[in-house]
Every structure is written in structure tokens, then in C-alpha cells.
mmCIF file with all atom_site columns, C-alpha atoms in Angstrom:
data_model
loop_
_atom_site.group_PDB
_atom_site.id
_atom_site.type_symbol
_atom_site.label_atom_id
_atom_site.label_alt_id
_atom_site.label_comp_id
_atom_site.label_asym_id
_atom_site.label_entity_id
_atom_site.label_seq_id
_atom_site.pdbx_PDB_ins_code
_atom_site.Cartn_x
_atom_site.Cartn_y
_atom_site.Cartn_z
_atom_site.occupancy
_atom_site.B_iso_or_equiv
_atom_site.pdbx_formal_charge
_atom_site.auth_seq_id
_atom_site.auth_comp_id
_atom_site.auth_asym_id
_atom_site.auth_atom_id
_atom_site.pdbx_PDB_model_num
ATOM 1   C CA . MET A 1 1   ? -0.524  0.572  0.306  1.00 44.00 ? 1   MET A CA 1
ATOM 2   C CA . SER A 1 2   ? 1.163   2.976  -0.587 1.00 48.00 ? 2   SER A CA 1
ATOM 3   C CA . TYR A 1 3   ? 1.421   6.344  1.759  1.00 50.00 ? 3   TYR A CA 1
ATOM 4   C CA . ASN A 1 4   ? -0.637  8.558  -0.205 1.00 52.00 ? 4   ASN A CA 1
ATOM 5   C CA . ALA A 1 5   ? -3.880  5.833  0.033  1.00 47.00 ? 5   ALA A CA 1
ATOM 6   C CA . ILE A 1 6   ? -2.736  5.411  3.871  1.00 48.00 ? 6   ILE A CA 1
ATOM 7   C CA . ILE A 1 7   ? -2.458  9.160  4.133  1.00 51.00 ? 7   ILE A CA 1
ATOM 8   C CA . SER A 1 8   ? -6.045  10.771 2.232  1.00 48.00 ? 8   SER A CA 1
ATOM 9   C CA . GLY A 1 9   ? -8.591  11.921 4.423  1.00 51.00 ? 9   GLY A CA 1
ATOM 10  C CA . PHE A 1 10  ? -5.333  13.287 6.245  1.00 55.00 ? 10  PHE A CA 1
ATOM 11  C CA . ASP A 1 11  ? -5.381  16.161 3.558  1.00 55.00 ? 11  ASP A CA 1
ATOM 12  C CA . GLU A 1 12  ? -3.630  19.276 6.572  1.00 54.00 ? 12  GLU A CA 1
ATOM 13  C CA . LEU A 1 13  ? -1.531  16.564 7.479  1.00 56.00 ? 13  LEU A CA 1
ATOM 14  C CA . ARG A 1 14  ? -0.079  16.807 3.323  1.00 54.00 ? 14  ARG A CA 1
ATOM 15  C CA . GLN A 1 15  ? 1.788   20.155 4.538  1.00 54.00 ? 15  GLN A CA 1
ATOM 16  C CA . THR A 1 16  ? 3.522   18.722 8.145  1.00 57.00 ? 16  THR A CA 1
ATOM 17  C CA . VAL A 1 17  ? 5.775   15.750 6.897  1.00 62.00 ? 17  VAL A CA 1
ATOM 18  C CA . THR A 1 18  ? 8.773   15.252 5.265  1.00 64.00 ? 18  THR A CA 1
ATOM 19  C CA . ASN A 1 19  ? 9.650   11.444 3.411  1.00 65.00 ? 19  ASN A CA 1
ATOM 20  C CA . ASN A 1 20  ? 12.437  10.776 4.764  1.00 66.00 ? 20  ASN A CA 1
ATOM 21  C CA . GLY A 1 21  ? 13.158  7.500  2.922  1.00 65.00 ? 21  GLY A CA 1
ATOM 22  C CA . GLY A 1 22  ? 12.866  4.231  3.308  1.00 68.00 ? 22  GLY A CA 1
ATOM 23  C CA . GLY A 1 23  ? 9.368   4.671  4.823  1.00 71.00 ? 23  GLY A CA 1
ATOM 24  C CA . LYS A 1 24  ? 9.843   7.066  6.808  1.00 77.00 ? 24  LYS A CA 1
ATOM 25  C CA . TYR A 1 25  ? 8.457   10.385 7.594  1.00 73.00 ? 25  TYR A CA 1
ATOM 26  C CA . HIS A 1 26  ? 8.514   13.172 10.027 1.00 75.00 ? 26  HIS A CA 1
ATOM 27  C CA . LEU A 1 27  ? 5.206   14.207 11.115 1.00 77.00 ? 27  LEU A CA 1
ATOM 28  C CA . LYS A 1 28  ? 5.066   17.871 12.429 1.00 77.00 ? 28  LYS A CA 1
ATOM 29  C CA . PRO A 1 29  ? 1.742   19.321 12.946 1.00 77.00 ? 29  PRO A CA 1
ATOM 30  C CA . ASN A 1 30  ? 0.904   22.166 14.767 1.00 74.00 ? 30  ASN A CA 1
ATOM 31  C CA . MET A 1 31  ? -0.823  22.872 17.843 1.00 79.00 ? 31  MET A CA 1
ATOM 32  C CA . GLU A 1 32  ? -4.241  22.279 15.705 1.00 79.00 ? 32  GLU A CA 1
ATOM 33  C CA . GLU A 1 33  ? -2.967  19.561 13.409 1.00 75.00 ? 33  GLU A CA 1
ATOM 34  C CA . TYR A 1 34  ? -2.594  18.007 16.715 1.00 77.00 ? 34  TYR A CA 1
ATOM 35  C CA . GLU A 1 35  ? -5.517  18.787 18.450 1.00 78.00 ? 35  GLU A CA 1
ATOM 36  C CA . LYS A 1 36  ? -7.003  17.716 15.883 1.00 73.00 ? 36  LYS A CA 1
ATOM 37  C CA . PHE A 1 37  ? -5.698  14.360 15.299 1.00 72.00 ? 37  PHE A CA 1
ATOM 38  C CA . ILE A 1 38  ? -5.526  13.687 18.816 1.00 72.00 ? 38  ILE A CA 1
ATOM 39  C CA . GLY A 1 39  ? -9.335  14.099 19.857 1.00 73.00 ? 39  GLY A CA 1
ATOM 40  C CA . ASP A 1 40  ? -12.337 13.607 16.996 1.00 71.00 ? 40  ASP A CA 1
ATOM 41  C CA . ARG A 1 41  ? -9.500  12.370 14.667 1.00 71.00 ? 41  ARG A CA 1
ATOM 42  C CA . LYS A 1 42  ? -8.014  9.581  16.867 1.00 74.00 ? 42  LYS A CA 1
ATOM 43  C CA . ASP A 1 43  ? -8.711  6.659  15.874 1.00 76.00 ? 43  ASP A CA 1
ATOM 44  C CA . GLU A 1 44  ? -7.805  7.049  12.955 1.00 74.00 ? 44  GLU A CA 1
ATOM 45  C CA . PHE A 1 45  ? -4.353  8.952  13.705 1.00 73.00 ? 45  PHE A CA 1
ATOM 46  C CA . ARG A 1 46  ? -3.763  5.666  15.174 1.00 75.00 ? 46  ARG A CA 1
ATOM 47  C CA . LYS A 1 47  ? -4.555  3.685  12.514 1.00 75.00 ? 47  LYS A CA 1
ATOM 48  C CA . LEU A 1 48  ? -1.813  6.150  10.142 1.00 74.00 ? 48  LEU A CA 1
ATOM 49  C CA . LEU A 1 49  ? 0.760   5.953  12.612 1.00 75.00 ? 49  LEU A CA 1
ATOM 50  C CA . ARG A 1 50  ? 0.263   1.188  13.307 1.00 75.00 ? 50  ARG A CA 1
ATOM 51  C CA . SER A 1 51  ? 0.266   1.413  9.058  1.00 73.00 ? 51  SER A CA 1
ATOM 52  C CA . GLU A 1 52  ? 2.606   -1.821 8.101  1.00 72.00 ? 52  GLU A CA 1
ATOM 53  C CA . GLY A 1 53  ? 5.653   -0.873 5.843  1.00 71.00 ? 53  GLY A CA 1
ATOM 54  C CA . PHE A 1 54  ? 5.607   2.465  7.790  1.00 77.00 ? 54  PHE A CA 1
ATOM 55  C CA . TYR A 1 55  ? 7.897   4.322  10.537 1.00 81.00 ? 55  TYR A CA 1
ATOM 56  C CA . PHE A 1 56  ? 7.379   7.809  11.804 1.00 83.00 ? 56  PHE A CA 1
ATOM 57  C CA . HIS A 1 57  ? 8.934   9.932  14.157 1.00 86.00 ? 57  HIS A CA 1
ATOM 58  C CA . MET A 1 58  ? 6.832   12.827 15.484 1.00 86.00 ? 58  MET A CA 1
ATOM 59  C CA . THR A 1 59  ? 7.938   15.953 16.498 1.00 87.00 ? 59  THR A CA 1
ATOM 60  C CA . LEU A 1 60  ? 5.153   17.772 19.058 1.00 89.00 ? 60  LEU A CA 1
ATOM 61  C CA . PRO A 1 61  ? 4.335   20.958 18.281 1.00 88.00 ? 61  PRO A CA 1
ATOM 62  C CA . GLN A 1 62  ? 5.942   23.868 21.176 1.00 89.00 ? 62  GLN A CA 1
ATOM 63  C CA . GLY A 1 63  ? 3.102   25.022 23.784 1.00 89.00 ? 63  GLY A CA 1
ATOM 64  C CA . LEU A 1 64  ? 2.103   21.791 24.676 1.00 90.00 ? 64  LEU A CA 1
ATOM 65  C CA . GLU A 1 65  ? 1.591   21.205 27.834 1.00 93.00 ? 65  GLU A CA 1
ATOM 66  C CA . GLU A 1 66  ? 0.384   17.742 28.245 1.00 94.00 ? 66  GLU A CA 1
ATOM 67  C CA . VAL A 1 67  ? 0.505   14.579 25.777 1.00 93.00 ? 67  VAL A CA 1
ATOM 68  C CA . GLN A 1 68  ? -3.325  13.124 27.037 1.00 92.00 ? 68  GLN A CA 1
ATOM 69  C CA . GLU A 1 69  ? -3.440  9.651  28.434 1.00 94.00 ? 69  GLU A CA 1
ATOM 70  C CA . GLU A 1 70  ? -3.863  6.998  25.301 1.00 92.00 ? 70  GLU A CA 1
ATOM 71  C CA . ALA A 1 71  ? -2.905  9.646  23.468 1.00 90.00 ? 71  ALA A CA 1
ATOM 72  C CA . PHE A 1 72  ? -0.924  7.909  21.138 1.00 91.00 ? 72  PHE A CA 1
ATOM 73  C CA . ARG A 1 73  ? -1.278  4.341  22.929 1.00 92.00 ? 73  ARG A CA 1
ATOM 74  C CA . ASP A 1 74  ? -0.866  0.636  20.164 1.00 91.00 ? 74  ASP A CA 1
ATOM 75  C CA . CYS A 1 75  ? 0.863   3.183  17.574 1.00 89.00 ? 75  CYS A CA 1
ATOM 76  C CA . HIS A 1 76  ? 2.917   0.848  16.745 1.00 88.00 ? 76  HIS A CA 1
ATOM 77  C CA . ARG A 1 77  ? 5.231   2.469  13.779 1.00 88.00 ? 77  ARG A CA 1
ATOM 78  C CA . LEU A 1 78  ? 6.404   5.848  15.515 1.00 89.00 ? 78  LEU A CA 1
ATOM 79  C CA . GLN A 1 79  ? 10.136  5.802  15.519 1.00 90.00 ? 79  GLN A CA 1
ATOM 80  C CA . SER A 1 80  ? 11.172  8.874  17.496 1.00 89.00 ? 80  SER A CA 1
ATOM 81  C CA . VAL A 1 81  ? 9.038   11.683 19.393 1.00 91.00 ? 81  VAL A CA 1
ATOM 82  C CA . MET A 1 82  ? 10.625  14.986 20.258 1.00 90.00 ? 82  MET A CA 1
ATOM 83  C CA . PHE A 1 83  ? 9.619   16.477 22.524 1.00 92.00 ? 83  PHE A CA 1
ATOM 84  C CA . PRO A 1 84  ? 8.428   20.518 23.248 1.00 90.00 ? 84  PRO A CA 1
ATOM 85  C CA . GLU A 1 85  ? 10.397  22.357 25.905 1.00 89.00 ? 85  GLU A CA 1
ATOM 86  C CA . ASN A 1 86  ? 7.584   23.569 28.003 1.00 89.00 ? 86  ASN A CA 1
ATOM 87  C CA . LEU A 1 87  ? 5.674   20.091 27.534 1.00 94.00 ? 87  LEU A CA 1
ATOM 88  C CA . GLN A 1 88  ? 4.785   19.428 32.105 1.00 96.00 ? 88  GLN A CA 1
ATOM 89  C CA . THR A 1 89  ? 3.115   15.922 31.452 1.00 97.00 ? 89  THR A CA 1
ATOM 90  C CA . ILE A 1 90  ? 2.588   13.321 29.736 1.00 97.00 ? 90  ILE A CA 1
ATOM 91  C CA . GLY A 1 91  ? -0.518  10.801 30.253 1.00 96.00 ? 91  GLY A CA 1
ATOM 92  C CA . ARG A 1 92  ? -1.115  8.004  31.476 1.00 97.00 ? 92  ARG A CA 1
ATOM 93  C CA . ALA A 1 93  ? -0.169  4.625  28.998 1.00 97.00 ? 93  ALA A CA 1
ATOM 94  C CA . ALA A 1 94  ? 0.011   8.382  26.024 1.00 95.00 ? 94  ALA A CA 1
ATOM 95  C CA . PHE A 1 95  ? 3.261   5.752  24.385 1.00 95.00 ? 95  PHE A CA 1
ATOM 96  C CA . PHE A 1 96  ? 1.857   2.441  25.537 1.00 97.00 ? 96  PHE A CA 1
ATOM 97  C CA . ASN A 1 97  ? 2.780   -0.145 23.599 1.00 96.00 ? 97  ASN A CA 1
ATOM 98  C CA . CYS A 1 98  ? 4.332   2.015  20.749 1.00 94.00 ? 98  CYS A CA 1
ATOM 99  C CA . ILE A 1 99  ? 6.723   -1.088 20.033 1.00 94.00 ? 99  ILE A CA 1
ATOM 100 C CA . GLU A 1 100 ? 9.119   0.392  17.779 1.00 92.00 ? 100 GLU A CA 1
ATOM 101 C CA . LEU A 1 101 ? 9.911   3.536  20.332 1.00 93.00 ? 101 LEU A CA 1
ATOM 102 C CA . MET A 1 102 ? 13.303  3.506  20.631 1.00 91.00 ? 102 MET A CA 1
ATOM 103 C CA . LYS A 1 103 ? 15.224  6.578  22.145 1.00 84.00 ? 103 LYS A CA 1
ATOM 104 C CA . LEU A 1 104 ? 14.158  8.993  24.664 1.00 86.00 ? 104 LEU A CA 1
ATOM 105 C CA . THR A 1 105 ? 15.252  12.979 25.029 1.00 81.00 ? 105 THR A CA 1
ATOM 106 C CA . LEU A 1 106 ? 13.271  14.294 27.859 1.00 89.00 ? 106 LEU A CA 1
ATOM 107 C CA . LYS A 1 107 ? 13.222  17.461 27.838 1.00 90.00 ? 107 LYS A CA 1
ATOM 108 C CA . ASN A 1 108 ? 13.788  20.458 31.086 1.00 90.00 ? 108 ASN A CA 1
ATOM 109 C CA . GLY A 1 109 ? 9.898   21.399 32.146 1.00 91.00 ? 109 GLY A CA 1
ATOM 110 C CA . LEU A 1 110 ? 8.873   18.205 32.702 1.00 95.00 ? 110 LEU A CA 1
ATOM 111 C CA . LYS A 1 111 ? 6.913   17.517 35.813 1.00 96.00 ? 111 LYS A CA 1
ATOM 112 C CA . GLU A 1 112 ? 5.992   14.011 35.631 1.00 97.00 ? 112 GLU A CA 1
ATOM 113 C CA . ILE A 1 113 ? 5.461   10.978 33.940 1.00 97.00 ? 113 ILE A CA 1
ATOM 114 C CA . GLY A 1 114 ? 2.283   9.052  34.202 1.00 97.00 ? 114 GLY A CA 1
ATOM 115 C CA . HIS A 1 115 ? 1.040   5.669  35.148 1.00 98.00 ? 115 HIS A CA 1
ATOM 116 C CA . HIS A 1 116 ? 1.322   3.163  32.538 1.00 98.00 ? 116 HIS A CA 1
ATOM 117 C CA . ALA A 1 117 ? 3.648   5.788  30.108 1.00 97.00 ? 117 ALA A CA 1
ATOM 118 C CA . PHE A 1 118 ? 5.802   4.012  28.533 1.00 97.00 ? 118 PHE A CA 1
ATOM 119 C CA . ASP A 1 119 ? 4.301   0.416  28.430 1.00 98.00 ? 119 ASP A CA 1
ATOM 120 C CA . GLY A 1 120 ? 5.367   -1.858 26.651 1.00 97.00 ? 120 GLY A CA 1
ATOM 121 C CA . CYS A 1 121 ? 7.466   -0.130 24.578 1.00 96.00 ? 121 CYS A CA 1
ATOM 122 C CA . THR A 1 122 ? 9.829   -2.851 24.441 1.00 96.00 ? 122 THR A CA 1
ATOM 123 C CA . SER A 1 123 ? 12.154  -1.423 21.373 1.00 95.00 ? 123 SER A CA 1
ATOM 124 C CA . LEU A 1 124 ? 13.334  1.691  23.897 1.00 94.00 ? 124 LEU A CA 1
ATOM 125 C CA . ILE A 1 125 ? 16.981  1.314  24.642 1.00 93.00 ? 125 ILE A CA 1
ATOM 126 C CA . PHE A 1 126 ? 17.887  4.812  26.078 1.00 90.00 ? 126 PHE A CA 1
ATOM 127 C CA . VAL A 1 127 ? 15.806  8.025  28.330 1.00 91.00 ? 127 VAL A CA 1
ATOM 128 C CA . THR A 1 128 ? 17.130  10.700 28.844 1.00 89.00 ? 128 THR A CA 1
ATOM 129 C CA . PHE A 1 129 ? 14.923  12.821 32.175 1.00 90.00 ? 129 PHE A CA 1
ATOM 130 C CA . PRO A 1 130 ? 15.567  15.888 32.692 1.00 90.00 ? 130 PRO A CA 1
ATOM 131 C CA . GLU A 1 131 ? 16.448  18.043 36.091 1.00 89.00 ? 131 GLU A CA 1
ATOM 132 C CA . GLY A 1 132 ? 13.010  18.697 38.025 1.00 90.00 ? 132 GLY A CA 1
ATOM 133 C CA . LEU A 1 133 ? 11.444  15.722 36.760 1.00 93.00 ? 133 LEU A CA 1
ATOM 134 C CA . GLN A 1 134 ? 8.532   15.100 39.821 1.00 94.00 ? 134 GLN A CA 1
ATOM 135 C CA . LYS A 1 135 ? 7.107   11.902 39.102 1.00 95.00 ? 135 LYS A CA 1
ATOM 136 C CA . ILE A 1 136 ? 7.657   9.310  37.743 1.00 95.00 ? 136 ILE A CA 1
ATOM 137 C CA . GLY A 1 137 ? 4.054   6.872  37.972 1.00 97.00 ? 137 GLY A CA 1
ATOM 138 C CA . HIS A 1 138 ? 4.093   2.842  38.499 1.00 97.00 ? 138 HIS A CA 1
ATOM 139 C CA . HIS A 1 139 ? 5.384   0.716  35.694 1.00 97.00 ? 139 HIS A CA 1
ATOM 140 C CA . ALA A 1 140 ? 5.437   4.386  33.567 1.00 96.00 ? 140 ALA A CA 1
ATOM 141 C CA . PHE A 1 141 ? 8.533   1.732  31.952 1.00 96.00 ? 141 PHE A CA 1
ATOM 142 C CA . ALA A 1 142 ? 7.014   -1.776 32.423 1.00 96.00 ? 142 ALA A CA 1
ATOM 143 C CA . LYS A 1 143 ? 7.569   -4.097 29.617 1.00 97.00 ? 143 LYS A CA 1
ATOM 144 C CA . CYS A 1 144 ? 10.629  -2.023 28.335 1.00 95.00 ? 144 CYS A CA 1
ATOM 145 C CA . ILE A 1 145 ? 12.852  -5.545 27.882 1.00 95.00 ? 145 ILE A CA 1
ATOM 146 C CA . TYR A 1 146 ? 15.828  -3.627 26.018 1.00 93.00 ? 146 TYR A CA 1
ATOM 147 C CA . LEU A 1 147 ? 16.186  -0.505 28.537 1.00 91.00 ? 147 LEU A CA 1
ATOM 148 C CA . HIS A 1 148 ? 19.975  -0.334 29.105 1.00 89.00 ? 148 HIS A CA 1
ATOM 149 C CA . SER A 1 149 ? 20.561  3.422  29.130 1.00 86.00 ? 149 SER A CA 1
ATOM 150 C CA . VAL A 1 150 ? 19.230  5.566  31.525 1.00 87.00 ? 150 VAL A CA 1
ATOM 151 C CA . LYS A 1 151 ? 19.982  9.367  31.517 1.00 85.00 ? 151 LYS A CA 1
ATOM 152 C CA . LEU A 1 152 ? 19.479  11.765 35.043 1.00 81.00 ? 152 LEU A CA 1
ATOM 153 C CA . LYS A 1 153 ? 20.383  15.002 34.070 1.00 75.00 ? 153 LYS A CA 1
ATOM 154 C CA . ASN A 1 154 ? 22.023  16.515 37.742 1.00 65.00 ? 154 ASN A CA 1
#
């Protein structure tokens, strides 16, 4: 299946996608697009991020303060996420079962990682925690069986 067939119905997304070749795409939605994809179009968006043969890198929009509960749950083809500087909270199970997610660099300003936030991210190997992180919920990194490098800033 071609990328154009998969993204049909997401015309507004075409402007935010960069094709990196080899079936890899970088999504950079603005705040309005992000809210639409995580809100009323969540099921369609998750289906896109589960598309067989494609891999996605996501840059979350500046101004985002919270990744909502289960926002990217089961988005199996999501390989990396760039978080904005002012993000404060990653909600419960926000990235649950994102089995291709490999590396997390969490930015200063993040105060809380919710319960089960990255549970089941079986490809995750590297996490950098920011200064000022106050709470990591229970089982936030459960079943991250390949996690072997954790970096704490100060």
C-alpha cells in the first residue's frame, strides 16, 4: 500500500509530513492539527501510525503542555518523538505499546510521567530524564525489555 493511500483523508497532514525515504516519515503538526488528530480523529490517526511498512518520527508542537492519556497508545510504527521545551506532563499510557519507539530525550520543564506512560515500548533502549522531573508513575517503563541506558541530568 502506498503512503498516499494511507494518508488519504488527512489532507491537512500533507503539509506537515517530510518523506525521509525508505518508508520513513517525519510528522510536524502545529497545535491545531495536533489537537484534531488526538481529539476527534484519534482512531484514524492511530491507524495511520500503525501502517505496516511505514515508520514515523513525530515532533510535538511548541506550546503543548500535556500529552493526554493514551494519546499515542498502540501506535506501533512510531519510532521517535521530539518533545517541546514547555511540556509538563506525559499522561497515563500516553505511549503504551509503541513497540518501535527506541529513544526518548525528555526536555527540561517536564514534571510528571504518568502511570504506564511507556509500558510495552519493547524497542526502547535509551532514556534521558530532565532536571526537575518530580514524578514517575508506577509501571511507567514496564516491559521495556531492551532499556539499557538511562541518563539523569543532575
